[in-house]
Amino acid sequence: METKSRHKLREIAMTSLYQHLLLNKDIRECVYENTESNEIDQFLYTITMDTVKYKDAYIKKISEHLSSEWTFERLGYVEQAILLMACCEIDLEIVPKPIVVDEAVTLAKKYCDEPAYRLINGVLDQL
């Protein structure tokens, strides 16, 4: 199996979570569709499965740090996927929080509208 960078694995995880949220598909199916191999990296597997497993708790935690005129459901699916995945990574404590926040902001700058990365940065800084 080809070794991928953590950044690339996060990108695959975010894409898989996006598909899961948008299409209500099984997360395992989404992950397999987004990888070139039948072997799934342990990091990728852990963050995608745990994000879905604890999604309701993470939504509650994220919602506490959104401004009063925003709800989690009002966010775009990409923003939701990035926030949920980052919340999971912070919870798992695999890497330091500043790295998780930086990676989430980098993904948001690449895949979201301009203001989204600021919102993601602000919410994650408060977790």
PDB file of C-alpha atoms in Angstrom:
ATOM      1  CA  MET A   1       0.000   0.000   0.000  1.00  0.00           C
ATOM      2  CA  GLU A   2       1.279   3.456  -0.920  1.00  0.00           C
ATOM      3  CA  THR A   3       1.929   5.651   2.102  1.00  0.00           C
ATOM      4  CA  LYS A   4       0.043   8.936   1.931  1.00  0.00           C
ATOM      5  CA  SER A   5       0.749  12.105   3.882  1.00  0.00           C
ATOM      6  CA  ARG A   6      -1.525  12.976   6.776  1.00  0.00           C
ATOM      7  CA  HIS A   7      -2.681  15.997   4.785  1.00  0.00           C
ATOM      8  CA  LYS A   8      -3.756  13.787   1.870  1.00  0.00           C
ATOM      9  CA  LEU A   9      -5.468  11.382   4.306  1.00  0.00           C
ATOM     10  CA  ARG A  10      -7.370  14.300   5.846  1.00  0.00           C
ATOM     11  CA  GLU A  11      -8.428  15.380   2.373  1.00  0.00           C
ATOM     12  CA  ILE A  12      -9.750  11.867   1.659  1.00  0.00           C
ATOM     13  CA  ALA A  13     -11.488  11.804   5.052  1.00  0.00           C
ATOM     14  CA  MET A  14     -13.096  15.205   4.428  1.00  0.00           C
ATOM     15  CA  THR A  15     -14.308  14.133   0.978  1.00  0.00           C
ATOM     16  CA  SER A  16     -15.694  10.883   2.396  1.00  0.00           C
ATOM     17  CA  LEU A  17     -17.464  12.684   5.244  1.00  0.00           C
ATOM     18  CA  TYR A  18     -18.874  15.218   2.779  1.00  0.00           C
ATOM     19  CA  GLN A  19     -20.360  12.407   0.684  1.00  0.00           C
ATOM     20  CA  HIS A  20     -21.688  10.718   3.810  1.00  0.00           C
ATOM     21  CA  LEU A  21     -23.409  13.919   4.972  1.00  0.00           C
ATOM     22  CA  LEU A  22     -24.722  14.931   1.552  1.00  0.00           C
ATOM     23  CA  LEU A  23     -25.893  11.549   0.283  1.00  0.00           C
ATOM     24  CA  ASN A  24     -26.486   9.770   3.606  1.00  0.00           C
ATOM     25  CA  LYS A  25     -24.252   6.940   2.367  1.00  0.00           C
ATOM     26  CA  ASP A  26     -22.455   4.474   4.607  1.00  0.00           C
ATOM     27  CA  ILE A  27     -19.135   6.029   5.632  1.00  0.00           C
ATOM     28  CA  ARG A  28     -17.176   2.859   4.846  1.00  0.00           C
ATOM     29  CA  GLU A  29     -18.501   2.892   1.288  1.00  0.00           C
ATOM     30  CA  CYS A  30     -17.543   6.556   0.941  1.00  0.00           C
ATOM     31  CA  VAL A  31     -14.003   5.919   2.212  1.00  0.00           C
ATOM     32  CA  TYR A  32     -13.452   2.999  -0.166  1.00  0.00           C
ATOM     33  CA  GLU A  33     -14.743   5.065  -3.096  1.00  0.00           C
ATOM     34  CA  ASN A  34     -12.202   7.800  -2.311  1.00  0.00           C
ATOM     35  CA  THR A  35      -9.114   5.601  -2.009  1.00  0.00           C
ATOM     36  CA  GLU A  36      -7.197   3.896  -4.778  1.00  0.00           C
ATOM     37  CA  SER A  37      -6.651   0.783  -2.699  1.00  0.00           C
ATOM     38  CA  ASN A  38      -8.711  -1.745  -0.788  1.00  0.00           C
ATOM     39  CA  GLU A  39      -6.356  -1.234   2.151  1.00  0.00           C
ATOM     40  CA  ILE A  40      -7.399   1.704   4.314  1.00  0.00           C
ATOM     41  CA  ASP A  41      -4.805   3.581   6.369  1.00  0.00           C
ATOM     42  CA  GLN A  42      -5.461   3.276  10.125  1.00  0.00           C
ATOM     43  CA  PHE A  43      -5.427   7.058  10.635  1.00  0.00           C
ATOM     44  CA  LEU A  44      -7.981   7.542   7.841  1.00  0.00           C
ATOM     45  CA  TYR A  45     -10.150   4.735   9.172  1.00  0.00           C
ATOM     46  CA  THR A  46     -10.066   6.059  12.742  1.00  0.00           C
ATOM     47  CA  ILE A  47     -10.934   9.669  11.962  1.00  0.00           C
ATOM     48  CA  THR A  48     -13.743   8.815   9.560  1.00  0.00           C
ATOM     49  CA  MET A  49     -15.350   6.097  11.678  1.00  0.00           C
ATOM     50  CA  ASP A  50     -15.023   8.020  14.952  1.00  0.00           C
ATOM     51  CA  THR A  51     -16.317  11.226  13.368  1.00  0.00           C
ATOM     52  CA  VAL A  52     -19.496   9.437  12.307  1.00  0.00           C
ATOM     53  CA  LYS A  53     -19.762   7.462  15.559  1.00  0.00           C
ATOM     54  CA  TYR A  54     -19.608  10.607  17.720  1.00  0.00           C
ATOM     55  CA  LYS A  55     -21.166  13.004  15.183  1.00  0.00           C
ATOM     56  CA  ASP A  56     -24.048  14.108  17.436  1.00  0.00           C
ATOM     57  CA  ALA A  57     -21.702  14.944  20.321  1.00  0.00           C
ATOM     58  CA  TYR A  58     -19.391  16.848  17.970  1.00  0.00           C
ATOM     59  CA  ILE A  59     -22.298  18.782  16.449  1.00  0.00           C
ATOM     60  CA  LYS A  60     -23.378  19.800  19.952  1.00  0.00           C
ATOM     61  CA  LYS A  61     -19.831  20.887  20.832  1.00  0.00           C
ATOM     62  CA  ILE A  62     -19.421  22.846  17.572  1.00  0.00           C
ATOM     63  CA  SER A  63     -22.883  24.454  17.864  1.00  0.00           C
ATOM     64  CA  GLU A  64     -21.957  25.911  21.259  1.00  0.00           C
ATOM     65  CA  HIS A  65     -19.303  28.013  19.512  1.00  0.00           C
ATOM     66  CA  LEU A  66     -21.312  29.245  16.525  1.00  0.00           C
ATOM     67  CA  SER A  67     -22.769  32.743  16.663  1.00  0.00           C
ATOM     68  CA  SER A  68     -26.426  33.003  17.654  1.00  0.00           C
ATOM     69  CA  GLU A  69     -27.655  33.496  14.072  1.00  0.00           C
ATOM     70  CA  TRP A  70     -25.955  30.297  12.842  1.00  0.00           C
ATOM     71  CA  THR A  71     -26.837  26.660  13.336  1.00  0.00           C
ATOM     72  CA  PHE A  72     -24.691  23.693  12.376  1.00  0.00           C
ATOM     73  CA  GLU A  73     -27.272  22.632   9.791  1.00  0.00           C
ATOM     74  CA  ARG A  74     -27.018  26.035   8.101  1.00  0.00           C
ATOM     75  CA  LEU A  75     -23.348  25.444   7.303  1.00  0.00           C
ATOM     76  CA  GLY A  76     -22.409  23.910   3.967  1.00  0.00           C
ATOM     77  CA  TYR A  77     -21.681  20.190   3.893  1.00  0.00           C
ATOM     78  CA  VAL A  78     -17.974  20.762   3.234  1.00  0.00           C
ATOM     79  CA  GLU A  79     -17.733  23.086   6.236  1.00  0.00           C
ATOM     80  CA  GLN A  80     -19.632  20.544   8.332  1.00  0.00           C
ATOM     81  CA  ALA A  81     -17.282  17.757   7.237  1.00  0.00           C
ATOM     82  CA  ILE A  82     -14.165  19.797   8.033  1.00  0.00           C
ATOM     83  CA  LEU A  83     -15.452  20.888  11.456  1.00  0.00           C
ATOM     84  CA  LEU A  84     -16.589  17.390  12.424  1.00  0.00           C
ATOM     85  CA  MET A  85     -13.326  15.796  11.342  1.00  0.00           C
ATOM     86  CA  ALA A  86     -11.233  18.417  13.147  1.00  0.00           C
ATOM     87  CA  CYS A  87     -13.358  18.076  16.276  1.00  0.00           C
ATOM     88  CA  CYS A  88     -12.752  14.325  16.178  1.00  0.00           C
ATOM     89  CA  GLU A  89      -9.001  14.783  15.730  1.00  0.00           C
ATOM     90  CA  ILE A  90      -8.860  17.212  18.648  1.00  0.00           C
ATOM     91  CA  ASP A  91     -10.830  14.715  20.727  1.00  0.00           C
ATOM     92  CA  LEU A  92      -8.523  11.819  19.789  1.00  0.00           C
ATOM     93  CA  GLU A  93      -5.399  13.876  20.610  1.00  0.00           C
ATOM     94  CA  ILE A  94      -3.374  12.131  17.885  1.00  0.00           C
ATOM     95  CA  VAL A  95      -1.632  15.386  16.942  1.00  0.00           C
ATOM     96  CA  PRO A  96      -1.448  18.766  18.727  1.00  0.00           C
ATOM     97  CA  LYS A  97      -4.519  20.986  18.376  1.00  0.00           C
ATOM     98  CA  PRO A  98      -2.696  23.790  16.476  1.00  0.00           C
ATOM     99  CA  ILE A  99      -1.810  21.300  13.719  1.00  0.00           C
ATOM    100  CA  VAL A 100      -5.428  20.113  13.505  1.00  0.00           C
ATOM    101  CA  VAL A 101      -6.685  23.710  13.272  1.00  0.00           C
ATOM    102  CA  ASP A 102      -4.079  24.609  10.629  1.00  0.00           C
ATOM    103  CA  GLU A 103      -4.978  21.545   8.531  1.00  0.00           C
ATOM    104  CA  ALA A 104      -8.706  22.338   8.799  1.00  0.00           C
ATOM    105  CA  VAL A 105      -8.114  25.949   7.729  1.00  0.00           C
ATOM    106  CA  THR A 106      -5.968  24.754   4.802  1.00  0.00           C
ATOM    107  CA  LEU A 107      -8.760  22.424   3.639  1.00  0.00           C
ATOM    108  CA  ALA A 108     -11.328  25.209   4.048  1.00  0.00           C
ATOM    109  CA  LYS A 109      -9.225  27.618   1.967  1.00  0.00           C
ATOM    110  CA  LYS A 110      -9.034  25.004  -0.791  1.00  0.00           C
ATOM    111  CA  TYR A 111     -12.636  23.724  -0.782  1.00  0.00           C
ATOM    112  CA  CYS A 112     -14.864  26.433   0.745  1.00  0.00           C
ATOM    113  CA  ASP A 113     -15.889  30.011   0.047  1.00  0.00           C
ATOM    114  CA  GLU A 114     -13.571  32.723   1.390  1.00  0.00           C
ATOM    115  CA  PRO A 115     -15.228  33.500   4.770  1.00  0.00           C
ATOM    116  CA  ALA A 116     -15.579  29.827   5.719  1.00  0.00           C
ATOM    117  CA  TYR A 117     -11.962  29.356   6.767  1.00  0.00           C
ATOM    118  CA  ARG A 118     -12.300  32.201   9.284  1.00  0.00           C
ATOM    119  CA  LEU A 119     -15.415  30.626  10.781  1.00  0.00           C
ATOM    120  CA  ILE A 120     -13.705  27.225  10.971  1.00  0.00           C
ATOM    121  CA  ASN A 121     -10.612  28.761  12.569  1.00  0.00           C
ATOM    122  CA  GLY A 122     -12.721  30.669  15.104  1.00  0.00           C
ATOM    123  CA  VAL A 123     -14.834  27.676  16.108  1.00  0.00           C
ATOM    124  CA  LEU A 124     -11.903  25.272  16.402  1.00  0.00           C
ATOM    125  CA  ASP A 125      -9.832  27.750  18.431  1.00  0.00           C
ATOM    126  CA  GLN A 126     -12.598  27.730  21.054  1.00  0.00           C
ATOM    127  CA  LEU A 127     -12.830  23.939  21.377  1.00  0.00           C
TER     128      LEU A 127
END
